[in-house]
PDB file of C-alpha atoms in Angstrom:
ATOM      1  CA  UNK A  23      90.337  -1.532-128.613  1.00 48.00           C
ATOM      2  CA  UNK A  24      90.430  -2.130-132.507  1.00 65.00           C
ATOM      3  CA  UNK A  25      89.056  -5.530-133.525  1.00 70.00           C
ATOM      4  CA  UNK A  26      91.897  -5.858-136.335  1.00 70.00           C
ATOM      5  CA  UNK A  27      94.640  -5.412-133.855  1.00 80.00           C
ATOM      6  CA  UNK A  28      93.502  -8.553-132.076  1.00 86.00           C
ATOM      7  CA  UNK A  29      92.891 -10.612-134.938  1.00 88.00           C
ATOM      8  CA  UNK A  30      96.546  -9.566-136.227  1.00 89.00           C
ATOM      9  CA  UNK A  31      97.967 -11.158-133.245  1.00 88.00           C
ATOM     10  CA  UNK A  32      95.272 -14.043-133.023  1.00 90.00           C
ATOM     11  CA  UNK A  33      96.869 -15.045-136.439  1.00 90.00           C
ATOM     12  CA  UNK A  34     100.318 -14.644-135.657  1.00 88.00           C
ATOM     13  CA  UNK A  35      99.872 -17.194-132.719  1.00 83.00           C
ATOM     14  CA  UNK A  36      98.065 -19.547-134.388  1.00 83.00           C
ATOM     15  CA  UNK A  37      99.450 -19.628-137.703  1.00 86.00           C
ATOM     16  CA  UNK A  38      96.076 -19.255-139.366  1.00 89.00           C
ATOM     17  CA  UNK A  39      94.421 -16.390-141.263  1.00 93.00           C
ATOM     18  CA  UNK A  40      91.145 -15.033-139.824  1.00 92.00           C
ATOM     19  CA  UNK A  41      88.396 -15.330-142.671  1.00 92.00           C
ATOM     20  CA  UNK A  42      85.276 -14.170-141.191  1.00 90.00           C
ATOM     21  CA  UNK A  43      83.609 -13.176-137.961  1.00 89.00           C
ATOM     22  CA  UNK A  44      80.434 -12.465-136.488  1.00 89.00           C
ATOM     23  CA  UNK A  45      78.992 -10.744-133.127  1.00 87.00           C
ATOM     24  CA  UNK A  46      77.524 -13.619-130.665  1.00 83.00           C
ATOM     25  CA  UNK A  47      75.177 -12.582-127.749  1.00 75.00           C
ATOM     26  CA  UNK A  48      77.021 -13.390-124.791  1.00 61.00           C
ATOM     27  CA  UNK A  49      76.945 -11.846-121.292  1.00 59.00           C
ATOM     28  CA  UNK A  50      77.565  -8.549-119.906  1.00 62.00           C
ATOM     29  CA  UNK A  51      81.112  -8.770-119.084  1.00 73.00           C
ATOM     30  CA  UNK A  52      82.964  -9.105-122.005  1.00 79.00           C
ATOM     31  CA  UNK A  53      82.490  -8.793-126.161  1.00 86.00           C
ATOM     32  CA  UNK A  54      81.706 -11.931-127.735  1.00 88.00           C
ATOM     33  CA  UNK A  55      82.326 -12.640-131.287  1.00 89.00           C
ATOM     34  CA  UNK A  56      82.860 -16.446-133.324  1.00 92.00           C
ATOM     35  CA  UNK A  57      85.410 -16.277-135.588  1.00 93.00           C
ATOM     36  CA  UNK A  58      86.649 -18.339-138.667  1.00 94.00           C
ATOM     37  CA  UNK A  59      89.935 -19.419-139.887  1.00 93.00           C
ATOM     38  CA  UNK A  60      90.812 -20.294-143.241  1.00 93.00           C
ATOM     39  CA  UNK A  61      91.149 -24.296-142.423  1.00 92.00           C
ATOM     40  CA  UNK A  62      87.400 -23.736-141.898  1.00 89.00           C
ATOM     41  CA  UNK A  63      87.541 -24.091-138.023  1.00 92.00           C
ATOM     42  CA  UNK A  64      85.830 -22.080-135.890  1.00 93.00           C
ATOM     43  CA  UNK A  65      86.450 -20.252-132.261  1.00 94.00           C
ATOM     44  CA  UNK A  66      84.646 -18.537-129.764  1.00 94.00           C
ATOM     45  CA  UNK A  67      86.563 -14.827-129.024  1.00 94.00           C
ATOM     46  CA  UNK A  68      86.025 -12.886-126.112  1.00 93.00           C
ATOM     47  CA  UNK A  69      87.554  -9.333-125.846  1.00 90.00           C
ATOM     48  CA  UNK A  70      87.069  -6.059-124.112  1.00 86.00           C
ATOM     49  CA  UNK A  71      87.216  -7.759-120.057  1.00 85.00           C
ATOM     50  CA  UNK A  72      85.502  -6.303-117.219  1.00 85.00           C
ATOM     51  CA  UNK A  73      89.196  -6.230-115.413  1.00 91.00           C
ATOM     52  CA  UNK A  74      92.664  -7.177-116.753  1.00 93.00           C
ATOM     53  CA  UNK A  75      93.357 -10.648-115.148  1.00 96.00           C
ATOM     54  CA  UNK A  76      89.462 -11.865-115.853  1.00 96.00           C
ATOM     55  CA  UNK A  77      90.471 -14.013-118.659  1.00 96.00           C
ATOM     56  CA  UNK A  78      93.092 -15.275-116.755  1.00 97.00           C
ATOM     57  CA  UNK A  79      91.159 -16.335-113.965  1.00 97.00           C
ATOM     58  CA  UNK A  80      87.936 -18.107-116.565  1.00 97.00           C
ATOM     59  CA  UNK A  81      90.833 -19.620-118.648  1.00 98.00           C
ATOM     60  CA  UNK A  82      92.152 -21.462-115.331  1.00 98.00           C
ATOM     61  CA  UNK A  83      88.787 -22.368-114.218  1.00 98.00           C
ATOM     62  CA  UNK A  84      88.140 -23.808-117.425  1.00 98.00           C
ATOM     63  CA  UNK A  85      91.240 -25.972-117.196  1.00 98.00           C
ATOM     64  CA  UNK A  86      90.523 -27.005-113.520  1.00 98.00           C
ATOM     65  CA  UNK A  87      87.177 -28.681-114.795  1.00 98.00           C
ATOM     66  CA  UNK A  88      88.090 -29.824-118.079  1.00 98.00           C
ATOM     67  CA  UNK A  89      91.582 -32.099-116.779  1.00 96.00           C
ATOM     68  CA  UNK A  90      88.838 -34.118-114.515  1.00 97.00           C
ATOM     69  CA  UNK A  91      87.482 -35.357-118.282  1.00 97.00           C
ATOM     70  CA  UNK A  92      83.669 -35.322-115.928  1.00 97.00           C
ATOM     71  CA  UNK A  93      82.285 -33.129-118.394  1.00 98.00           C
ATOM     72  CA  UNK A  94      82.669 -31.263-121.289  1.00 98.00           C
ATOM     73  CA  UNK A  95      83.938 -27.459-121.283  1.00 98.00           C
ATOM     74  CA  UNK A  96      85.546 -25.448-124.146  1.00 97.00           C
ATOM     75  CA  UNK A  97      89.222 -25.727-125.081  1.00 97.00           C
ATOM     76  CA  UNK A  98      91.268 -22.912-124.444  1.00 96.00           C
ATOM     77  CA  UNK A  99      93.014 -21.846-127.220  1.00 94.00           C
ATOM     78  CA  UNK A 100      94.828 -18.520-126.212  1.00 93.00           C
ATOM     79  CA  UNK A 101      94.363 -16.085-122.904  1.00 94.00           C
ATOM     80  CA  UNK A 102      95.944 -12.446-122.552  1.00 91.00           C
ATOM     81  CA  UNK A 103      94.728 -10.097-120.887  1.00 91.00           C
ATOM     82  CA  UNK A 104      92.655  -8.513-123.475  1.00 90.00           C
ATOM     83  CA  UNK A 105      91.796 -12.087-125.287  1.00 93.00           C
ATOM     84  CA  UNK A 106      90.467 -15.173-124.480  1.00 95.00           C
ATOM     85  CA  UNK A 107      90.426 -17.440-127.380  1.00 95.00           C
ATOM     86  CA  UNK A 108      88.211 -20.849-126.794  1.00 96.00           C
ATOM     87  CA  UNK A 109      87.253 -24.129-128.845  1.00 95.00           C
ATOM     88  CA  UNK A 110      83.771 -23.104-130.451  1.00 95.00           C
ATOM     89  CA  UNK A 111      81.096 -25.354-129.414  1.00 95.00           C
ATOM     90  CA  UNK A 112      78.445 -26.267-131.805  1.00 93.00           C
ATOM     91  CA  UNK A 113      74.797 -26.155-129.994  1.00 94.00           C
ATOM     92  CA  UNK A 114      72.563 -29.021-130.752  1.00 96.00           C
ATOM     93  CA  UNK A 115      69.343 -30.338-129.501  1.00 96.00           C
ATOM     94  CA  UNK A 116      68.877 -31.642-126.386  1.00 96.00           C
ATOM     95  CA  UNK A 117      67.856 -34.995-126.373  1.00 97.00           C
ATOM     96  CA  UNK A 118      65.276 -37.211-124.265  1.00 97.00           C
ATOM     97  CA  UNK A 119      68.638 -38.339-121.720  1.00 97.00           C
ATOM     98  CA  UNK A 120      70.298 -34.669-121.878  1.00 98.00           C
ATOM     99  CA  UNK A 121      69.336 -33.966-118.366  1.00 98.00           C
ATOM    100  CA  UNK A 122      69.956 -37.223-116.919  1.00 98.00           C
ATOM    101  CA  UNK A 123      73.503 -37.200-118.431  1.00 98.00           C
ATOM    102  CA  UNK A 124      74.031 -33.868-117.229  1.00 98.00           C
ATOM    103  CA  UNK A 125      73.023 -34.372-113.591  1.00 98.00           C
ATOM    104  CA  UNK A 126      75.147 -37.853-113.257  1.00 98.00           C
ATOM    105  CA  UNK A 127      78.592 -35.576-115.218  1.00 98.00           C
ATOM    106  CA  UNK A 128      78.192 -33.334-112.650  1.00 98.00           C
ATOM    107  CA  UNK A 129      77.800 -35.767-109.696  1.00 98.00           C
ATOM    108  CA  UNK A 130      80.911 -37.387-111.006  1.00 98.00           C
ATOM    109  CA  UNK A 131      82.717 -33.707-111.236  1.00 98.00           C
ATOM    110  CA  UNK A 132      81.935 -33.228-107.242  1.00 98.00           C
ATOM    111  CA  UNK A 133      83.422 -36.463-106.708  1.00 97.00           C
ATOM    112  CA  UNK A 134      86.895 -34.508-107.311  1.00 97.00           C
ATOM    113  CA  UNK A 135      87.959 -33.202-103.931  1.00 95.00           C
ATOM    114  CA  UNK A 136      90.932 -31.458-102.908  1.00 94.00           C
ATOM    115  CA  UNK A 137      92.819 -30.781 -99.317  1.00 90.00           C
ATOM    116  CA  UNK A 138      91.043 -27.726 -98.233  1.00 97.00           C
ATOM    117  CA  UNK A 139      88.422 -25.366 -99.319  1.00 98.00           C
ATOM    118  CA  UNK A 140      88.917 -22.643-101.628  1.00 98.00           C
ATOM    119  CA  UNK A 141      91.243 -22.263-104.513  1.00 98.00           C
ATOM    120  CA  UNK A 142      94.575 -21.700-105.284  1.00 97.00           C
ATOM    121  CA  UNK A 143      93.500 -17.912-106.587  1.00 98.00           C
ATOM    122  CA  UNK A 144      90.673 -15.330-106.101  1.00 98.00           C
ATOM    123  CA  UNK A 145      88.910 -15.069-109.134  1.00 98.00           C
ATOM    124  CA  UNK A 146      84.889 -13.493-110.104  1.00 97.00           C
ATOM    125  CA  UNK A 147      81.694 -14.310-109.974  1.00 97.00           C
ATOM    126  CA  UNK A 148      79.952 -12.067-112.784  1.00 93.00           C
ATOM    127  CA  UNK A 149      81.965  -8.713-112.256  1.00 94.00           C
ATOM    128  CA  UNK A 150      82.464  -9.316-108.496  1.00 97.00           C
ATOM    129  CA  UNK A 151      85.608 -10.613-106.951  1.00 97.00           C
ATOM    130  CA  UNK A 152      84.784 -13.846-105.450  1.00 98.00           C
ATOM    131  CA  UNK A 153      87.585 -14.649-102.386  1.00 98.00           C
ATOM    132  CA  UNK A 154      88.887 -17.855-102.760  1.00 98.00           C
ATOM    133  CA  UNK A 155      92.290 -17.863-100.343  1.00 98.00           C
ATOM    134  CA  UNK A 156      91.475 -19.423 -97.287  1.00 97.00           C
ATOM    135  CA  UNK A 157      92.938 -18.373 -94.062  1.00 96.00           C
ATOM    136  CA  UNK A 158      93.515 -19.719 -90.788  1.00 94.00           C
ATOM    137  CA  UNK A 159      90.827 -21.868 -89.937  1.00 96.00           C
ATOM    138  CA  UNK A 160      88.844 -21.522 -93.270  1.00 97.00           C
ATOM    139  CA  UNK A 161      90.905 -24.122 -94.954  1.00 97.00           C
ATOM    140  CA  UNK A 162      88.888 -27.191 -93.206  1.00 96.00           C
ATOM    141  CA  UNK A 163      86.107 -25.649 -91.779  1.00 97.00           C
ATOM    142  CA  UNK A 164      83.235 -25.032 -94.117  1.00 97.00           C
ATOM    143  CA  UNK A 165      81.056 -23.143 -92.076  1.00 97.00           C
ATOM    144  CA  UNK A 166      83.985 -20.602 -91.501  1.00 97.00           C
ATOM    145  CA  UNK A 167      85.139 -20.291 -95.236  1.00 98.00           C
ATOM    146  CA  UNK A 168      81.380 -19.881 -97.082  1.00 98.00           C
ATOM    147  CA  UNK A 169      80.502 -17.270 -93.940  1.00 97.00           C
ATOM    148  CA  UNK A 170      83.625 -15.220 -94.635  1.00 98.00           C
ATOM    149  CA  UNK A 171      84.522 -15.481 -97.825  1.00 98.00           C
ATOM    150  CA  UNK A 172      80.931 -15.605 -99.488  1.00 98.00           C
ATOM    151  CA  UNK A 173      77.797 -14.000 -97.287  1.00 98.00           C
ATOM    152  CA  UNK A 174      80.216 -11.490 -95.240  1.00 98.00           C
ATOM    153  CA  UNK A 175      82.161 -10.716 -98.383  1.00 98.00           C
ATOM    154  CA  UNK A 176      79.192  -9.710-100.616  1.00 98.00           C
ATOM    155  CA  UNK A 177      76.988  -8.330 -97.348  1.00 98.00           C
ATOM    156  CA  UNK A 178      80.099  -6.150 -96.732  1.00 98.00           C
ATOM    157  CA  UNK A 179      80.098  -4.751-100.369  1.00 98.00           C
ATOM    158  CA  UNK A 180      76.292  -4.351-100.277  1.00 98.00           C
ATOM    159  CA  UNK A 181      76.730  -1.881 -97.073  1.00 97.00           C
ATOM    160  CA  UNK A 182      79.340  -0.175 -98.980  1.00 97.00           C
ATOM    161  CA  UNK A 183      77.306   0.181-102.137  1.00 96.00           C
ATOM    162  CA  UNK A 184      74.694   1.793-100.132  1.00 97.00           C
ATOM    163  CA  UNK A 185      71.966  -1.134-100.977  1.00 98.00           C
ATOM    164  CA  UNK A 186      71.918  -2.519 -96.938  1.00 97.00           C
ATOM    165  CA  UNK A 187      68.363  -1.201 -95.149  1.00 97.00           C
ATOM    166  CA  UNK A 188      67.551  -2.100 -91.776  1.00 97.00           C
ATOM    167  CA  UNK A 189      65.637  -5.222 -92.389  1.00 96.00           C
ATOM    168  CA  UNK A 190      68.604  -6.824 -94.203  1.00 97.00           C
ATOM    169  CA  UNK A 191      70.916  -5.235 -91.665  1.00 97.00           C
ATOM    170  CA  UNK A 192      69.243  -6.877 -88.609  1.00 96.00           C
ATOM    171  CA  UNK A 193      68.467 -10.213 -90.107  1.00 95.00           C
ATOM    172  CA  UNK A 194      71.900 -10.815 -91.462  1.00 96.00           C
ATOM    173  CA  UNK A 195      73.457  -9.828 -87.550  1.00 94.00           C
ATOM    174  CA  UNK A 196      71.105 -12.606 -86.625  1.00 92.00           C
ATOM    175  CA  UNK A 197      72.002 -14.933 -89.559  1.00 93.00           C
ATOM    176  CA  UNK A 198      75.861 -14.823 -88.041  1.00 93.00           C
ATOM    177  CA  UNK A 199      75.021 -16.491 -84.906  1.00 93.00           C
ATOM    178  CA  UNK A 200      72.955 -18.992 -86.502  1.00 95.00           C
ATOM    179  CA  UNK A 201      75.380 -20.195 -89.794  1.00 96.00           C
ATOM    180  CA  UNK A 202      76.821 -22.926 -87.951  1.00 95.00           C
ATOM    181  CA  UNK A 203      73.227 -24.616 -86.948  1.00 96.00           C
ATOM    182  CA  UNK A 204      72.327 -23.652 -89.796  1.00 96.00           C
ATOM    183  CA  UNK A 205      74.567 -25.939 -91.726  1.00 96.00           C
ATOM    184  CA  UNK A 206      75.088 -28.742 -89.180  1.00 92.00           C
ATOM    185  CA  UNK A 207      74.981 -32.003 -90.638  1.00 88.00           C
ATOM    186  CA  UNK A 208      76.262 -31.061 -94.215  1.00 91.00           C
ATOM    187  CA  UNK A 209      79.697 -32.045 -93.576  1.00 90.00           C
ATOM    188  CA  UNK A 210      82.149 -32.982 -96.697  1.00 94.00           C
ATOM    189  CA  UNK A 211      85.315 -32.871 -98.088  1.00 95.00           C
ATOM    190  CA  UNK A 212      85.711 -29.923-101.068  1.00 97.00           C
ATOM    191  CA  UNK A 213      84.756 -31.057-104.137  1.00 98.00           C
ATOM    192  CA  UNK A 214      84.979 -29.389-107.410  1.00 98.00           C
ATOM    193  CA  UNK A 215      82.427 -26.866-108.147  1.00 98.00           C
ATOM    194  CA  UNK A 216      81.332 -24.809-110.975  1.00 98.00           C
ATOM    195  CA  UNK A 217      80.542 -22.028-108.753  1.00 98.00           C
ATOM    196  CA  UNK A 218      78.074 -20.348-111.130  1.00 98.00           C
ATOM    197  CA  UNK A 219      75.580 -23.020-111.850  1.00 98.00           C
ATOM    198  CA  UNK A 220      72.899 -21.333-113.801  1.00 97.00           C
ATOM    199  CA  UNK A 221      70.649 -21.999-116.788  1.00 94.00           C
ATOM    200  CA  UNK A 222      72.821 -19.496-119.028  1.00 93.00           C
ATOM    201  CA  UNK A 223      76.512 -21.124-118.220  1.00 96.00           C
ATOM    202  CA  UNK A 224      75.892 -24.613-119.556  1.00 97.00           C
ATOM    203  CA  UNK A 225      74.762 -25.538-123.420  1.00 96.00           C
ATOM    204  CA  UNK A 226      74.278 -28.573-125.273  1.00 97.00           C
ATOM    205  CA  UNK A 227      76.529 -29.907-127.844  1.00 97.00           C
ATOM    206  CA  UNK A 228      75.832 -31.289-131.200  1.00 97.00           C
ATOM    207  CA  UNK A 229      75.539 -34.938-129.610  1.00 97.00           C
ATOM    208  CA  UNK A 230      73.517 -33.522-126.884  1.00 97.00           C
ATOM    209  CA  UNK A 231      76.631 -33.547-124.719  1.00 97.00           C
ATOM    210  CA  UNK A 232      76.188 -30.954-121.883  1.00 98.00           C
ATOM    211  CA  UNK A 233      79.139 -28.567-121.616  1.00 98.00           C
ATOM    212  CA  UNK A 234      79.719 -25.830-118.768  1.00 98.00           C
ATOM    213  CA  UNK A 235      80.809 -22.651-119.355  1.00 96.00           C
ATOM    214  CA  UNK A 236      82.209 -19.210-117.464  1.00 95.00           C
ATOM    215  CA  UNK A 237      83.134 -21.088-114.341  1.00 97.00           C
ATOM    216  CA  UNK A 238      83.778 -19.390-111.036  1.00 98.00           C
ATOM    217  CA  UNK A 239      85.443 -22.260-109.852  1.00 98.00           C
ATOM    218  CA  UNK A 240      86.437 -23.510-106.350  1.00 98.00           C
ATOM    219  CA  UNK A 241      86.463 -26.233-103.956  1.00 98.00           C
ATOM    220  CA  UNK A 242      83.518 -26.367-101.860  1.00 98.00           C
ATOM    221  CA  UNK A 243      80.244 -27.759-100.382  1.00 98.00           C
ATOM    222  CA  UNK A 244      78.074 -28.810-103.694  1.00 97.00           C
ATOM    223  CA  UNK A 245      75.024 -28.107-102.121  1.00 98.00           C
ATOM    224  CA  UNK A 246      76.193 -24.627-103.253  1.00 98.00           C
ATOM    225  CA  UNK A 247      76.789 -25.581-106.814  1.00 98.00           C
ATOM    226  CA  UNK A 248      72.969 -27.780-106.523  1.00 98.00           C
ATOM    227  CA  UNK A 249      71.446 -24.318-105.136  1.00 97.00           C
ATOM    228  CA  UNK A 250      72.487 -21.929-107.504  1.00 97.00           C
ATOM    229  CA  UNK A 251      70.588 -24.371-110.143  1.00 98.00           C
ATOM    230  CA  UNK A 252      67.250 -23.484-108.340  1.00 96.00           C
ATOM    231  CA  UNK A 253      67.594 -19.545-108.906  1.00 95.00           C
ATOM    232  CA  UNK A 254      66.659 -19.031-112.102  1.00 94.00           C
ATOM    233  CA  UNK A 255      65.050 -22.500-112.983  1.00 94.00           C
ATOM    234  CA  UNK A 256      66.010 -24.582-116.113  1.00 95.00           C
ATOM    235  CA  UNK A 257      67.299 -27.550-114.740  1.00 97.00           C
ATOM    236  CA  UNK A 258      64.690 -30.436-115.288  1.00 97.00           C
ATOM    237  CA  UNK A 259      63.250 -33.105-112.587  1.00 97.00           C
ATOM    238  CA  UNK A 260      65.684 -35.571-114.353  1.00 98.00           C
ATOM    239  CA  UNK A 261      68.719 -33.577-113.294  1.00 98.00           C
ATOM    240  CA  UNK A 262      68.145 -33.937-109.868  1.00 98.00           C
ATOM    241  CA  UNK A 263      67.136 -37.407-109.874  1.00 98.00           C
ATOM    242  CA  UNK A 264      69.948 -38.752-111.575  1.00 98.00           C
ATOM    243  CA  UNK A 265      72.344 -36.502-109.739  1.00 98.00           C
ATOM    244  CA  UNK A 266      70.696 -38.082-106.539  1.00 98.00           C
ATOM    245  CA  UNK A 267      70.953 -41.643-107.364  1.00 98.00           C
ATOM    246  CA  UNK A 268      74.641 -41.165-108.491  1.00 97.00           C
ATOM    247  CA  UNK A 269      75.825 -39.041-105.293  1.00 97.00           C
ATOM    248  CA  UNK A 270      72.767 -38.740-102.662  1.00 97.00           C
ATOM    249  CA  UNK A 271      72.878 -35.349-100.967  1.00 96.00           C
ATOM    250  CA  UNK A 272      73.382 -34.986 -97.066  1.00 95.00           C
ATOM    251  CA  UNK A 273      69.933 -34.906 -95.490  1.00 94.00           C
ATOM    252  CA  UNK A 274      68.627 -31.670 -94.987  1.00 95.00           C
ATOM    253  CA  UNK A 275      69.880 -30.096 -98.085  1.00 96.00           C
ATOM    254  CA  UNK A 276      66.703 -28.184 -99.327  1.00 95.00           C
ATOM    255  CA  UNK A 277      66.525 -26.712 -95.835  1.00 96.00           C
ATOM    256  CA  UNK A 278      69.988 -25.271 -96.586  1.00 97.00           C
ATOM    257  CA  UNK A 279      69.254 -24.323-100.328  1.00 97.00           C
ATOM    258  CA  UNK A 280      68.601 -20.443 -98.710  1.00 97.00           C
ATOM    259  CA  UNK A 281      71.533 -20.145 -97.200  1.00 97.00           C
ATOM    260  CA  UNK A 282      73.346 -20.867-100.680  1.00 98.00           C
ATOM    261  CA  UNK A 283      70.910 -18.777-102.645  1.00 98.00           C
ATOM    262  CA  UNK A 284      71.611 -16.022-100.524  1.00 98.00           C
ATOM    263  CA  UNK A 285      75.408 -15.747-101.839  1.00 98.00           C
ATOM    264  CA  UNK A 286      74.506 -15.181-105.309  1.00 98.00           C
ATOM    265  CA  UNK A 287      71.169 -13.064-104.767  1.00 98.00           C
ATOM    266  CA  UNK A 288      73.749 -10.728-102.642  1.00 98.00           C
ATOM    267  CA  UNK A 289      75.781 -11.007-105.724  1.00 98.00           C
ATOM    268  CA  UNK A 290      73.213 -10.141-107.695  1.00 98.00           C
ATOM    269  CA  UNK A 291      72.262  -6.976-105.589  1.00 98.00           C
ATOM    270  CA  UNK A 292      75.506  -5.798-105.716  1.00 98.00           C
ATOM    271  CA  UNK A 293      75.580  -6.044-109.605  1.00 96.00           C
ATOM    272  CA  UNK A 294      72.447  -5.024-110.369  1.00 95.00           C
ATOM    273  CA  UNK A 295      71.093  -2.926-107.549  1.00 95.00           C
ATOM    274  CA  UNK A 296      68.093  -2.823-105.739  1.00 95.00           C
ATOM    275  CA  UNK A 297      65.638  -4.931-107.565  1.00 97.00           C
ATOM    276  CA  UNK A 298      67.094  -7.783-105.769  1.00 97.00           C
ATOM    277  CA  UNK A 299      66.788  -6.510-102.247  1.00 98.00           C
ATOM    278  CA  UNK A 300      63.597  -7.828-101.282  1.00 97.00           C
ATOM    279  CA  UNK A 301      64.750 -11.720-102.469  1.00 97.00           C
ATOM    280  CA  UNK A 302      67.756 -10.915-100.113  1.00 98.00           C
ATOM    281  CA  UNK A 303      65.822  -9.974 -97.040  1.00 97.00           C
ATOM    282  CA  UNK A 304      63.613 -13.127 -97.707  1.00 97.00           C
ATOM    283  CA  UNK A 305      66.114 -15.404 -97.874  1.00 97.00           C
ATOM    284  CA  UNK A 306      67.676 -14.075 -94.683  1.00 97.00           C
ATOM    285  CA  UNK A 307      64.484 -14.214 -92.465  1.00 96.00           C
ATOM    286  CA  UNK A 308      63.450 -17.588 -94.221  1.00 95.00           C
ATOM    287  CA  UNK A 309      65.743 -18.609 -91.311  1.00 93.00           C
ATOM    288  CA  UNK A 310      64.720 -16.357 -88.504  1.00 86.00           C
ATOM    289  CA  UNK A 311      61.318 -17.026 -88.040  1.00 70.00           C
TER     290      UNK A 311
END
């Protein structure tokens, strides 16, 4: 796709000439640029998505978080099948209270609840489809929703991709029978989740406010969001302590952490291959010894 054609469409819709652009390093899912309009304002442009509906799903996720007014996300300026234009958030330095503020704001986001688990539409976790439409007991049974729509979906995808060996297969079969026991005691109302809360999906603005980007939103158990923060690190102890102070987690959350990490590690196995296989096996078997 020629970038000039995209610029022409944006100029027509926004009513401003584009006077400059530069490439910005982003994820592997789309091409990212910063563009400058003639009035001096900047915007963040994504093009060349992995699939035709990806930008619409991302935009809807950003809007779902933005309307809560709990934490900053970029405003959606324009969305189409091949274009996502967002408010450009200038990055700044984290002050000493950044992670305390971040933890409190995430706790506030996790107070936003819904009547059932899932979301109004499926979306994406990275480049992998994420199934959010709850059926039957999944609407009000977190264990059923999480097992069917998260773990089992990723496991079957890994099977299809030829990535499941006997260690993972045998462990997963046993895990299926223990999932209710593992999640017992954590029952809560569905709350709004970012869905992919790792250190690459938040930034710090020039006023040292946390800003969430690249969401994979749904309404689920907040422990799933917090577990993802542990996969690659990057969140300070102040983040967790301020979160706990604002909205304490149910007892046993640390025991359940691996079951939530498993979803993301299986997804990484499907996206990036065998380098994540050993990690997936360890997570499964951590509950079976």
